XYZ file of C-alpha atoms in Angstrom:
501
model
C -34.398 -8.360 -3.610
C -36.425 -5.521 -2.128
C -37.325 -7.807 0.750
C -33.639 -7.971 1.560
C -33.643 -4.321 2.615
C -35.945 -5.091 5.499
C -34.501 -5.814 8.920
C -34.925 -9.055 10.790
C -35.413 -12.779 10.195
C -37.982 -12.292 7.430
C -35.361 -10.634 5.280
C -32.797 -13.258 6.234
C -35.020 -16.112 5.106
C -34.995 -14.675 1.587
C -31.279 -13.917 1.383
C -29.664 -16.293 3.831
C -27.553 -18.732 1.862
C -24.366 -17.840 0.081
C -25.295 -19.786 -3.035
C -28.831 -18.401 -3.355
C -27.852 -16.031 -6.173
C -24.725 -17.460 -7.742
C -22.393 -20.414 -8.073
C -18.744 -20.629 -8.962
C -18.382 -21.233 -12.698
C -16.215 -24.053 -14.012
C -14.082 -21.533 -15.905
C -13.355 -19.519 -12.740
C -12.574 -22.639 -10.705
C -10.217 -24.057 -13.337
C -8.353 -20.787 -13.896
C -7.967 -20.311 -10.128
C -6.504 -23.786 -9.646
C -4.281 -23.253 -12.690
C -2.990 -19.965 -11.247
C -1.987 -21.650 -8.001
C -0.340 -24.473 -9.951
C 1.727 -21.968 -11.945
C 2.804 -20.146 -8.764
C 3.840 -23.407 -7.114
C 5.744 -24.526 -10.213
C 7.619 -21.220 -10.418
C 8.385 -21.461 -6.704
C 9.955 -24.896 -7.110
C 11.984 -23.642 -10.072
C 13.288 -20.715 -8.014
C 14.201 -23.028 -5.132
C 16.058 -25.316 -7.530
C 18.016 -22.419 -9.026
C 18.802 -21.031 -5.560
C 20.062 -24.474 -4.517
C 22.220 -24.751 -7.618
C 23.808 -21.371 -6.973
C 24.028 -21.805 -3.188
C 21.540 -19.057 -2.382
C 18.928 -21.109 -0.559
C 16.805 -19.230 1.981
C 15.126 -22.296 3.451
C 17.855 -23.723 5.720
C 15.423 -23.896 8.647
C 13.293 -26.446 6.752
C 16.192 -28.943 6.553
C 18.403 -30.537 9.217
C 21.485 -28.392 9.785
C 24.345 -28.481 12.311
C 22.649 -31.296 14.188
C 19.342 -29.405 14.624
C 15.998 -30.693 13.459
C 14.086 -28.487 10.967
C 12.422 -25.555 12.718
C 9.765 -24.971 10.032
C 7.670 -27.330 7.978
C 8.881 -27.224 4.393
C 5.451 -26.506 2.892
C 4.775 -23.625 5.289
C 8.126 -22.095 4.403
C 7.548 -22.647 0.692
C 4.100 -21.048 0.810
C 5.387 -18.048 2.766
C 8.342 -17.391 0.468
C 6.770 -18.010 -2.930
C 3.085 -17.145 -2.550
C 2.628 -14.889 0.480
C 5.753 -12.714 0.149
C 4.989 -11.911 -3.478
C 1.906 -9.974 -2.345
C 2.699 -9.361 1.331
C 2.372 -5.576 0.990
C -1.414 -6.098 1.092
C -1.285 -6.995 4.791
C 0.124 -5.541 8.021
C -0.122 -1.987 6.696
C 0.485 0.433 9.591
C -1.813 3.405 10.110
C -1.095 6.814 11.608
C -4.572 7.793 12.801
C -7.523 6.531 14.782
C -9.397 3.689 12.990
C -12.403 5.805 12.063
C -14.251 6.113 8.769
C -11.086 7.623 7.236
C -7.549 6.579 8.111
C -3.997 7.560 7.252
C -2.222 4.520 5.772
C 1.581 4.600 6.107
C 3.441 3.785 2.899
C 6.301 1.274 3.098
C 9.270 0.155 1.023
C 10.965 -3.236 0.749
C 14.440 -4.184 -0.427
C 14.138 -7.959 -0.099
C 11.112 -8.952 -2.127
C 8.524 -8.504 0.590
C 10.316 -10.293 3.430
C 10.619 -7.062 5.434
C 9.242 -3.538 5.076
C 10.400 -0.112 6.190
C 7.828 2.612 6.878
C 8.255 5.934 5.104
C 7.170 9.387 6.187
C 4.407 9.386 3.571
C 0.787 8.524 4.288
C -2.303 8.062 2.154
C -5.739 9.167 3.353
C -8.185 6.349 2.665
C -11.775 5.423 3.390
C -11.623 2.670 5.992
C -13.517 -0.413 4.793
C -11.590 -2.911 6.891
C -11.768 -2.058 10.620
C -14.399 -3.465 12.999
C -15.603 0.028 13.862
C -19.219 -1.073 13.509
C -20.906 1.585 15.631
C -18.429 4.326 14.793
C -17.093 4.982 18.284
C -13.681 5.657 16.725
C -15.247 8.609 14.871
C -17.072 10.378 17.712
C -15.055 9.120 20.692
C -14.381 12.653 21.954
C -18.124 13.299 22.142
C -19.367 9.911 23.358
C -16.673 8.279 25.504
C -13.718 10.562 26.199
C -14.838 12.089 29.485
C -15.500 8.743 31.179
C -12.323 7.115 29.854
C -10.057 10.021 30.814
C -11.610 10.174 34.285
C -10.785 6.485 34.742
C -7.237 7.079 33.546
C -6.801 9.986 35.972
C -7.751 8.063 39.102
C -7.115 4.424 38.166
C -4.282 2.297 36.752
C -3.653 1.590 33.071
C -3.017 -2.036 34.034
C -3.705 -4.072 37.167
C -0.489 -6.049 36.462
C -2.116 -9.180 37.817
C -4.535 -11.962 36.973
C -8.167 -11.674 38.060
C -7.821 -14.321 40.780
C -4.944 -12.435 42.415
C -5.121 -8.621 42.611
C -6.300 -8.029 39.046
C -9.952 -7.215 39.746
C -10.900 -3.536 39.824
C -14.310 -2.112 40.630
C -14.843 -1.212 36.967
C -14.468 -4.914 36.052
C -17.309 -5.831 38.384
C -19.424 -2.964 37.059
C -18.783 -4.084 33.477
C -19.688 -7.693 34.256
C -22.950 -6.621 35.861
C -23.756 -4.503 32.804
C -23.003 -7.325 30.352
C -25.259 -9.701 32.280
C -28.049 -7.130 32.423
C -27.669 -6.302 28.711
C -28.036 -9.969 27.763
C -30.614 -10.969 30.347
C -28.317 -13.529 32.004
C -27.584 -14.125 35.675
C -23.885 -13.294 35.560
C -20.893 -12.615 33.296
C -17.099 -12.612 33.424
C -14.776 -10.486 31.269
C -11.431 -11.430 29.725
C -8.570 -9.347 28.388
C -8.643 -10.817 24.864
C -11.393 -11.974 22.515
C -9.375 -14.834 21.064
C -8.334 -15.902 24.549
C -11.943 -15.913 25.722
C -12.747 -18.860 23.466
C -9.385 -20.605 23.640
C -9.322 -20.573 27.456
C -13.043 -21.071 28.161
C -13.725 -24.126 25.997
C -11.075 -26.333 27.681
C -12.581 -25.481 31.070
C -16.012 -26.703 29.924
C -15.114 -29.756 27.852
C -12.844 -32.739 28.295
C -12.751 -36.496 28.002
C -16.229 -37.862 27.385
C -17.494 -34.574 25.921
C -18.596 -34.212 22.310
C -18.110 -30.799 20.695
C -20.175 -30.314 17.528
C -18.787 -27.332 15.643
C -19.829 -25.439 12.525
C -17.320 -26.033 9.712
C -16.613 -22.296 9.424
C -16.162 -21.455 13.107
C -13.372 -19.058 14.061
C -9.844 -20.302 14.770
C -10.203 -19.420 18.451
C -13.061 -21.929 18.738
C -11.122 -24.528 16.755
C -8.006 -24.192 18.908
C -10.001 -24.112 22.139
C -11.814 -27.293 21.114
C -8.558 -29.046 20.212
C -6.968 -28.042 23.521
C -9.907 -29.413 25.501
C -9.223 -33.075 24.714
C -12.890 -33.607 23.820
C -14.109 -35.454 20.745
C -14.903 -33.054 17.901
C -17.320 -33.385 15.013
C -18.241 -30.716 12.496
C -21.506 -30.058 10.703
C -22.208 -28.396 7.390
C -22.070 -24.622 7.674
C -25.221 -23.084 9.151
C -27.247 -26.220 8.392
C -29.647 -27.340 11.096
C -30.354 -30.491 9.047
C -26.637 -31.380 9.065
C -26.470 -30.663 12.796
C -29.464 -32.870 13.539
C -27.989 -35.728 11.506
C -24.717 -35.614 13.464
C -26.472 -35.307 16.849
C -28.758 -38.242 16.081
C -25.890 -40.462 14.947
C -23.574 -39.437 17.812
C -26.180 -40.096 20.486
C -27.068 -43.463 18.957
C -23.445 -44.609 18.620
C -22.077 -43.117 21.846
C -18.374 -42.691 22.538
C -15.792 -44.347 20.267
C -14.811 -47.952 21.163
C -16.825 -48.116 24.411
C -20.152 -46.793 22.998
C -20.910 -45.328 26.396
C -23.213 -42.290 26.441
C -21.533 -38.917 26.097
C -21.114 -37.034 29.332
C -22.353 -33.914 27.561
C -22.699 -32.528 24.051
C -21.968 -28.880 23.251
C -22.910 -27.314 19.912
C -20.644 -24.402 18.942
C -21.828 -21.676 16.559
C -21.213 -18.010 15.748
C -23.697 -15.146 15.529
C -22.188 -13.632 12.373
C -19.537 -15.698 10.620
C -16.643 -13.327 10.192
C -15.426 -14.523 6.790
C -18.873 -15.189 5.340
C -20.871 -12.227 6.631
C -23.692 -14.673 7.270
C -26.080 -14.588 10.233
C -26.612 -17.902 11.996
C -29.925 -19.726 11.593
C -30.349 -19.555 15.341
C -34.023 -20.447 15.775
C -33.698 -23.786 13.975
C -30.406 -24.662 15.654
C -31.909 -23.943 19.084
C -34.883 -26.145 18.221
C -32.604 -29.046 17.244
C -30.408 -28.663 20.321
C -33.422 -28.674 22.619
C -34.704 -31.820 20.925
C -31.446 -33.685 21.566
C -30.612 -32.019 24.901
C -27.356 -30.496 23.645
C -25.852 -27.354 25.164
C -25.360 -24.286 22.947
C -22.162 -22.200 22.918
C -22.793 -18.985 20.952
C -19.898 -16.761 19.827
C -21.213 -13.248 19.192
C -17.923 -11.518 18.427
C -19.346 -9.807 15.337
C -23.056 -9.714 16.153
C -23.284 -8.287 19.672
C -23.882 -4.548 19.504
C -24.239 -4.755 15.715
C -27.604 -6.372 14.950
C -30.992 -6.535 16.588
C -33.303 -3.557 17.191
C -31.376 -2.554 20.335
C -28.018 -4.158 19.475
C -28.447 -7.238 21.639
C -27.256 -9.594 18.921
C -28.666 -12.617 17.139
C -31.008 -13.675 19.934
C -32.853 -10.376 19.701
C -32.580 -10.428 15.901
C -34.275 -13.845 15.657
C -36.622 -13.437 18.605
C -34.889 -16.230 20.540
C -34.737 -15.952 24.322
C -31.236 -15.739 25.776
C -32.454 -18.302 28.314
C -32.184 -20.857 25.497
C -28.447 -20.169 25.057
C -26.307 -21.892 27.665
C -22.986 -20.112 27.044
C -22.959 -16.632 25.476
C -19.596 -15.359 24.321
C -18.772 -12.007 22.762
C -15.944 -9.538 22.276
C -15.499 -5.824 22.925
C -13.217 -5.237 19.923
C -15.932 -4.609 17.343
C -19.001 -2.620 18.302
C -17.628 -1.280 21.598
C -14.361 0.304 20.483
C -12.284 -1.571 23.057
C -10.673 -4.949 23.521
C -11.298 -8.156 25.437
C -14.262 -10.498 25.639
C -16.932 -11.914 27.921
C -18.804 -15.073 28.823
C -22.371 -14.715 30.099
C -24.649 -17.421 31.487
C -26.034 -18.903 34.668
C -24.238 -17.918 37.858
C -23.025 -21.479 38.462
C -21.366 -21.429 35.027
C -19.616 -18.117 35.685
C -18.462 -19.237 39.143
C -17.006 -22.366 37.520
C -15.111 -20.316 34.907
C -13.703 -17.975 37.541
C -12.262 -21.014 39.301
C -11.163 -23.050 36.253
C -10.592 -20.917 33.140
C -6.923 -20.159 32.404
C -7.980 -16.797 30.977
C -9.056 -15.785 34.474
C -6.505 -17.696 36.543
C -3.329 -16.790 34.675
C -3.901 -13.996 32.175
C -3.503 -10.336 33.083
C -6.927 -8.738 33.537
C -8.400 -6.322 31.033
C -7.116 -2.771 31.436
C -9.441 -0.716 33.689
C -9.202 2.133 31.163
C -10.388 -0.147 28.350
C -13.078 -1.591 30.621
C -14.379 1.944 31.193
C -14.455 2.542 27.426
C -16.517 -0.614 26.929
C -18.820 0.241 29.821
C -19.444 3.696 28.377
C -20.181 2.164 24.962
C -22.764 -0.121 26.593
C -24.407 2.894 28.217
C -24.619 4.678 24.861
C -26.039 1.610 23.107
C -28.622 1.047 25.858
C -29.649 4.710 25.804
C -28.618 5.294 29.403
C -26.814 8.480 28.343
C -30.236 9.941 27.365
C -28.921 11.198 24.002
C -30.432 8.712 21.554
C -27.005 8.331 19.932
C -26.989 4.558 20.397
C -30.275 4.041 18.545
C -29.110 6.310 15.725
C -25.848 4.374 15.441
C -27.671 1.041 15.179
C -30.033 2.393 12.539
C -27.176 3.916 10.533
C -25.191 0.662 10.639
C -28.139 -1.395 9.403
C -29.028 1.054 6.623
C -25.415 1.479 5.506
C -24.841 -2.284 5.433
C -27.961 -3.048 3.411
C -27.390 -0.157 0.993
C -23.800 -1.192 0.327
C -24.641 -4.881 -0.069
C -27.510 -4.241 -2.492
C -25.374 -1.836 -4.547
C -22.597 -4.422 -4.856
C -25.096 -7.063 -5.959
C -26.603 -4.671 -8.507
C -23.064 -4.089 -9.784
C -22.865 -7.766 -10.723
C -20.378 -8.858 -8.056
C -20.547 -12.128 -6.158
C -21.312 -11.075 -2.587
C -21.474 -13.515 0.309
C -23.528 -13.172 3.445
C -26.822 -11.921 4.800
C -28.639 -8.605 4.722
C -28.312 -6.675 8.021
C -24.778 -8.040 8.497
C -22.032 -5.366 8.517
C -19.531 -7.915 7.120
C -19.700 -8.014 3.315
C -17.323 -10.380 1.443
C -16.689 -9.611 -2.253
C -15.513 -12.723 -4.072
C -12.219 -12.443 -5.983
C -11.391 -16.152 -6.524
C -8.168 -15.858 -8.549
C -4.980 -15.394 -6.466
C -3.676 -12.727 -8.838
C -6.738 -10.624 -8.123
C -6.162 -10.669 -4.352
C -3.184 -8.343 -4.467
C -4.347 -6.281 -7.415
C -7.718 -5.546 -5.846
C -5.964 -4.288 -2.701
C -3.462 -2.215 -4.675
C -6.026 -0.658 -6.989
C -8.340 0.191 -4.117
C -5.550 1.857 -2.111
C -4.515 3.755 -5.232
C -8.063 5.162 -5.304
C -8.147 5.944 -1.589
C -9.914 2.834 -0.298
C -8.416 0.717 2.496
C -9.709 -2.846 2.175
C -8.897 -6.249 3.666
C -8.234 -9.095 1.238
C -8.253 -12.751 2.256
C -6.990 -15.883 0.533
C -5.808 -19.423 1.150
C -5.248 -20.795 3.798
C -7.690 -18.461 5.592
C -10.252 -19.495 2.966
C -10.452 -22.487 0.660
C -8.225 -22.333 -2.417
C -10.890 -21.114 -4.831
C -12.764 -18.730 -2.506
C -10.431 -15.747 -2.090
C -12.246 -12.546 -1.257
C -12.160 -8.958 -0.088
C -13.935 -8.473 3.243
C -15.660 -5.124 3.642
C -16.700 -4.004 7.134
C -19.327 -1.270 7.186
C -19.575 1.297 9.971
C -22.198 3.644 11.351
C -19.446 6.252 10.968
C -19.629 6.027 7.175
C -21.716 8.723 5.537
C -23.843 7.982 2.478
C -21.399 10.094 0.461
C -18.523 7.897 1.683
C -20.316 4.774 0.555
C -21.320 6.189 -2.831
C -17.734 7.258 -3.456
C -16.474 3.793 -2.489
C -19.003 2.074 -4.731
C -17.941 4.145 -7.709
C -14.300 3.236 -7.158
C -15.065 -0.433 -6.564
C -16.990 -0.459 -9.844
C -13.872 0.823 -11.612
C -11.715 -1.851 -10.011
C -14.301 -4.580 -10.699
C -14.354 -3.704 -14.388
C -10.554 -3.539 -14.511
C -10.093 -6.940 -12.825
C -13.168 -8.631 -14.353
C -14.962 -9.321 -11.072
C -18.569 -9.007 -12.261
C -19.233 -12.727 -12.201
C -22.996 -12.308 -12.009
C -22.866 -10.753 -15.478
C -20.332 -13.086 -17.106
C -18.642 -16.347 -15.968
C -15.364 -14.669 -16.953
C -16.078 -11.606 -14.813
């Protein structure tokens, strides 16, 4: 376990897999399934009683007045009887910047969680949910304010146009040059939305005759982009180079369905840090397999760029893999850079193609010049071009905070997913009743956490996802650990100590 506190691939090889330290007990699995069964049964009973008394709330799931159903019945059922019962755990508004501490606005509901009304009361809480990895939300006035306000004073808030029309400002070009230089690629293009970067780029690269081989736990933006492309899609076992090689070998041997013609191209799609697992990709082995079978690599670094690697250059730097081996490098500015939007970096011919074909460039409004300046300034801090050393200190603090918090949670007896050096730390809750109660008890103690359940995860793998920041002090983390210990004992979450928690 001590080896896990080191930084880099050596540490990852010891603590890489989610099931290296624990497995889900039969008792926990059975009680979790039973809990969902009880909730579904009660939901059907409530629907039956509402129907009997004419109080049904699901008219849009049945034909009415000549209209077809607007919603699928199961989606409506799940929303009304499972999600709404604990909906106060999500969509909580805040009344502060998303720094290490936030002001959470309290809400009331009069209709069982269908709608909420904000009150004038707020709760100060330690922020363990925002993607403020490098803490720019905490020291923005010292690190970024001057550049951003100068941009706002002489430039527009929005270009009110797509990039191909009149939506390109000089700061966009400066940002693209900086991204390319940061990653060691020939060129880059920036988008106004991280999700839209994937969902609009993938269809412009893949189509009929293309095979997309995707990790089973890839982000929804990759999934939807792949589906929209019209390409054939196959998935491989999460973060398994052996599973990837098996699929590549079989797909190349068999060719396209029905015709068995060779694939026009094969693109392997992976993430740097998997956002729900907190796990760092096994990049070196995946690159080796892709080179062997001549498959392109599409790497999504939404959570890893600016967060890992000695100088924040992501998983390539972390694993010692050359960026020349990655064909398409994608990342977002919403995590480590304190902004919004995303980028694609690669060879100049690739970027020229995207500028002419990607709907995110052709039709979407360009990223705000003010936000672009914020991101550009964050890059300068990370690269040390501000001559302050703040970027290096932020990266060191993030790595040390993440490893300290992860090791402390493991020592507490909790089931913790992911990899050392990753700032994303999932704490396994399993039972649906514990999803809401963990969130409520943490907020009661001044901790703001994100909880996740089905369908965002599989039925039995509900969790709380902690995001660590360089803005957290050691005192913040120690205070949070003490409170999480209280909640873990209250809710019986110490599954490493007992199968019953």
